[in-house]
C-alpha angles and dihedrals in degrees: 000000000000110000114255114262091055109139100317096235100029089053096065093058108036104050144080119226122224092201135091119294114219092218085185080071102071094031083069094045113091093240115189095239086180084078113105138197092257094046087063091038110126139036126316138185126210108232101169150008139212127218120163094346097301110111115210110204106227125229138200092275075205115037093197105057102039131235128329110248153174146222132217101189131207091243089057090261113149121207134182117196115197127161130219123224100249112059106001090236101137130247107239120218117178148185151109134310146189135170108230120177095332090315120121092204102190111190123177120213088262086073092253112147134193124185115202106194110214115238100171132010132181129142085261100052147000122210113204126198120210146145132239133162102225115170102045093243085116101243118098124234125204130233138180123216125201127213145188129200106259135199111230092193087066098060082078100187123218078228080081105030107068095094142138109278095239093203090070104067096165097049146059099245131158139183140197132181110256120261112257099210094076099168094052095039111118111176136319112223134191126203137189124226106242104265118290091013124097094198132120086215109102097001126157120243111229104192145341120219129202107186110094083211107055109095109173141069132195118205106212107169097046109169111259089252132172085205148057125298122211128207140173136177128230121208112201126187119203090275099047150302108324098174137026110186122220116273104271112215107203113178102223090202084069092069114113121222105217098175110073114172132218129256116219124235101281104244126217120239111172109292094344135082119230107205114181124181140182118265111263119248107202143121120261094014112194112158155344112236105197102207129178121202147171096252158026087252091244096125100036083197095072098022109111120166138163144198120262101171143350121227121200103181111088089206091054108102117147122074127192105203100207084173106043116193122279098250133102114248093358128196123235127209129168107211118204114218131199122210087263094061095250110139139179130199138241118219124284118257125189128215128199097231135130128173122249081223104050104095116206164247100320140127127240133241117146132004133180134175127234109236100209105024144041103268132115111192109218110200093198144159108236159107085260102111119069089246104064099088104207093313123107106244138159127263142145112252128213102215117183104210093190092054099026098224139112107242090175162040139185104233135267088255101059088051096056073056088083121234114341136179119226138198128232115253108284130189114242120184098257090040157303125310151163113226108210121187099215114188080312097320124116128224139189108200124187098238092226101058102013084231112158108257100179132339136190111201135214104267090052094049091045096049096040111040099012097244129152123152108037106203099185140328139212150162136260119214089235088056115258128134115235117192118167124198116192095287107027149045118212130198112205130178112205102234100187112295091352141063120236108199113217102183138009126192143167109242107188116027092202111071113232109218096210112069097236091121105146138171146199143194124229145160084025101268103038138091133208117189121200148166133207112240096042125079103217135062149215120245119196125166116210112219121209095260085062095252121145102239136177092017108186142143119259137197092232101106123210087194123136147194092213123074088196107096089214078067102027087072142102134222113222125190110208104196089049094038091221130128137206138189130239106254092005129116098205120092115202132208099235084202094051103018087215125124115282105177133001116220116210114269104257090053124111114195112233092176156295150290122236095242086038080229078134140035106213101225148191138205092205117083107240093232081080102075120055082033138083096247115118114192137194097215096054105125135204102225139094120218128212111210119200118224102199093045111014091229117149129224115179126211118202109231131194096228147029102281105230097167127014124200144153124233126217096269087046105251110143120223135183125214095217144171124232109220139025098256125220121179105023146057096224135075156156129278129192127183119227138171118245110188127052 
């Protein structure tokens, strides 16, 4: 039961009374009892009474929110429908409902009942007849109300207008419908929740409007949010606030950026690449990101770019590249972001380039890193050397990293010689060499000019020593040459033009039938054989008269998923005595043989440190480079794994690591490959520095 002095008229007609009903009354009222439910069916508005013959038109009491209403439904549910003067969300009555001879006869479930008797029915309006004592003096009066049917969808309320204006995709833009009640209209204001809240509590007001016409609002320092941001909107009359929209929750990241801009034709400067744009003309700027890539973009399969620099001035918009990417013929983009991170690209210019530095194509076989000086030696197969001729051959390649050029080659001569292993440079004590295994001659190379010293070749070694297949060769640090063939390891002192051999012993007693027999030597004196598809090992110690002692087999495996020598090889730290595997993630103790340190599964081990304080790692599997597989994980980083705590650091790279190593100043450098190949098995390197 509503209170009495409720809105005079409306009252009449939206409440149910808890007193008496005088049911003789409406048996004297002429009812149209032709009149039927579905006839009454629908909405309806009242737009005027009738009291003692004078008839008051009704209007909206609130302007803003539309008429007060209410809803005879098709399943007898009766709804009334009244608003309040603060937010225009409507008061719900509700209850049940029947048309009986010209009676519409409204109950609640309190078991409160009204009758309205009808006086007067067509489809355009409906007269009711009823009773109410409205002014406490005990006697009733009686009113009429008139009504007319009424379309709830057209009192459209501002509760559902302040929206995103959904035109404007790159702003944040809302609209409202005007207030109607211009002369007592006082301001609209719109306020933003605080950043990563979607609360009116707290919330910042973002500007007050006093034109009763203005309807939209632009927000135009919006915070640089990964979120959501939430607005409403407040309509105030001169007395007061009369309507508070709903929190509306708009994603920022959805804004699209229409205006993309046009990158100019880069331009060459020396070594460098000159790139210039046109400045960017969109909402909520926040930087240029300068990328290079392989491609247009056309086929996102074989599209890789990367960033080179960020700009945040929008007027910025020159760039001089002084270390232009490691790619041959590189394209160049300039992509536009937004503060919500939403970008758009400029188109793709190419550029003819390449960097004296970059080395390629070629194919690895075998690397190793000068301990004292700046070299890296590149077995590789290539048209690198002057003497190729156009035709792709193998040759070692002196690469200086500090200076990123080639200063030498080995000749055409030791090449026609087939596949060899190499040592890297070592210090004898009349001086320094490079030992090459060419086709089972053996070579001693000075390491500037890659000249022959000395050489044995392969009858002499055969007749002498009875030795065919040489398999690798090292160097012990007492000074003894180690070579190994399929059955045998041999121990040899150079004495003048000639080789004395000092010990000869059989390493594995099971002959293996592929030829991936490989050694190393640790802990200075000491030699570990072993073979790539079996998981033990054979230990010798060299003494200094040049004697194989302590043979035994060890549980320290040279195995290895990978046939290329470049990747069926193992990193040592001398000073640690621990071992690691190329491509592997366990470190082993070369004293003990037993496990030292467990990388996590999906680690693939590029190299050591000197101290083997950390595993250089990887996250790509090694197969993918040298094939003509091209994959989506691969990464360019390089991780430093810890192993004394496991922790991991990682190290951007420019390019794919392919090989890590330190140097002997302890600058860390990656052999790496530009791009994630697709359709050869050949491919660039380039060498870079990783730590600072």
């Amino acid at each position: 039961m509503m209170i009495k002095g409720y809105r005079y008229f409306i009252i009449l007609m939206f409440v149910f009374l808890a007193c008496d009903r005088e049911e003789d009354f409406y048996t004297s009222i002429k009812v149209d009892t032709s009149v039927t439910t579905e006839d009454i069916k629908g909405s309806w508005r009242l737009y005027a009474g009738e009291f003692e013959g004078n008839i008051i038109e009704i209007s909206p009491s609130y302007p803003q929110c539309g008429y007060d209403y209410i809803n005879f439904s098709g399943d007898e549910i009766y709804q009334e429908f009244l608003y309040n003067k603060t937010y225009c969300v409507p008061y719900i009555g509700s209850g049940n409902w029947k048309v009986e001879n010209g009676i519409i006869k409204v109950s609640n479930i309190n078991g409160e009942k009204i009758e309205f008797p009808i006086i007067e029915f067509k489809p355009s309006e409906l007269v009711l007849n009823f009773q109410y004592d409205i002014d406490d003096d005990g006697k009733k009066e009686t009113f009429k109300a008139y009504l007319r049917p009424y379309e709830p969808d057209s009192n459209q309320q501002q509760l559902i207008s302040f929206e995103q204006d959904s035109k404007e995709t790159a702003l944040l833009k809302f609209n409202w419908r005007q207030e109607r009640d211009v002369n007592s209209f006082s301001s609209y204001q719109i306020y933003r929740s605080q950043e990563g809240m979607c609360s009116k509590e707290g919330a910042i007001l973002l500007a007050s409007i006093s034109d009763a016409f203005t309807t939209t609002f632009v927000d135009e320092n919006p915070p640089a949010t990964q979120g959501n941001l939430c607005y409403f909107l407040k309509v105030n009359y001169k007395d007061g606030l009369v309507y508070e929209s709903d929190l509306l929750s708009v994603n920022p990241k959805e804004l699209i950026i229409t205006n993309s801009i046009n990158l100019s034709t880069p331009k060459i400067e020396g070594d460098d690449i000159l790139l210039e744009w046109d400045q960017a003309d969109i909402p909520y700027f926040s930087h240029y990101q300068i990328v290079y890539a392989n491609s247009k973009g056309n086929n996102s399969l074989l599209h890789e770019e990367d960033s080179i620099l960020s700009i945040n001035v929008l007027e910025e918009t020159r760039f001089l590249n002084t270390d232009p990417p490691y790619l041959e013929n590189p394209f160049f983009a300039i992509h536009v972001y937004n503060i919500f991170g939403t970008k758009v690209a400029s188109n793709y210019e190419q550029v003819t380039y390449r960097r004296k530095d970059l080395l390629g194509p070629l194919t690895l076989h075998q690397t190793e890193v000068d301990d004292e000086e700046p070299f890296v030696y590149l077995y590789a197969d290539s048209q690198i050397p002057d003497w190729t001729s156009g035709y792709d051959r193998d040759a070692i390649l002196k690469f200086n990293y500090n200076e990123g050029l080639v200063e030498t080659t080995t000749s055409s001569t030791l090449s026609e010689e087939g596949k060899f292993p190499f040592t890297k440079p070592i210090s004898f004590s009349e001086e320094k060499e490079m030992i090459i295994n060419g086709g089972s001659n053996i070579y001693f190379l000075d390491p500037v000019s890659f000249t022959v010293n000395s050489s044995f070749r392969r009858f002499y070694l055969n007749e002498k020593f009875d030795l065919f297949s040489i398999k690798d060769l090292t160097y012990t640090r007492n000074g003894f040459l180690v070579v190994i063939d399929s059955g045998s390891i041999y121990v040899f002192k150079r004495n003048g033009e000639g080789l004395v051999l000092l010990d000869k012993q059989v390493h594995y007693e099971k002959h293996h039938p592929y030829s991936y027999y490989r050694m190393i030597q640790v802990n200075g004196n000491d030699i570990i054989v072993g073979h790539k598809d079996d998981e033990e090992s054979i230990f010798f110690t060299v003494d200094d008269s040049g004697l194989l002692l302590n043979k035994q087999v060890v549980s320290l495996p040279m195995n290895s998923n990978y046939t290329a020598k470049f990747k069926n090889s193992s990193f040592c730290s001398e000073s640690n005595n621990s071992l690691i595997n190329y491509g592997d993630r366990i470190m082993y103790s070369t004293l003990s043989f037993q496990v030292k340190v467990r990388m996590p599964e999906n680690f693939f081990a590029l190299g050591l440190d000197k101290n083997a304080n950390y595993i250089y790692a990887s996250t790509n599997n090694p197969d993918w480079f040298g094939s003509d597989v091209k994959s989506s994980l691969l990464k360019r980083e390089v991780l430093l794994f810890n192993t004394k705590t496991s922790q991991v650091q990682s190290i951007k790279t420019k390019g794919y690591p392919i090989r890590v190593f330190e140097n002997n100043i302890g600058e860390i450098f990656s052999i790496s490959i530009p791009e994630n190949q697709s359709t050869t098995f050949k491919y660039d390197i380039f060498i870079e520095k990783i730590n600072d």
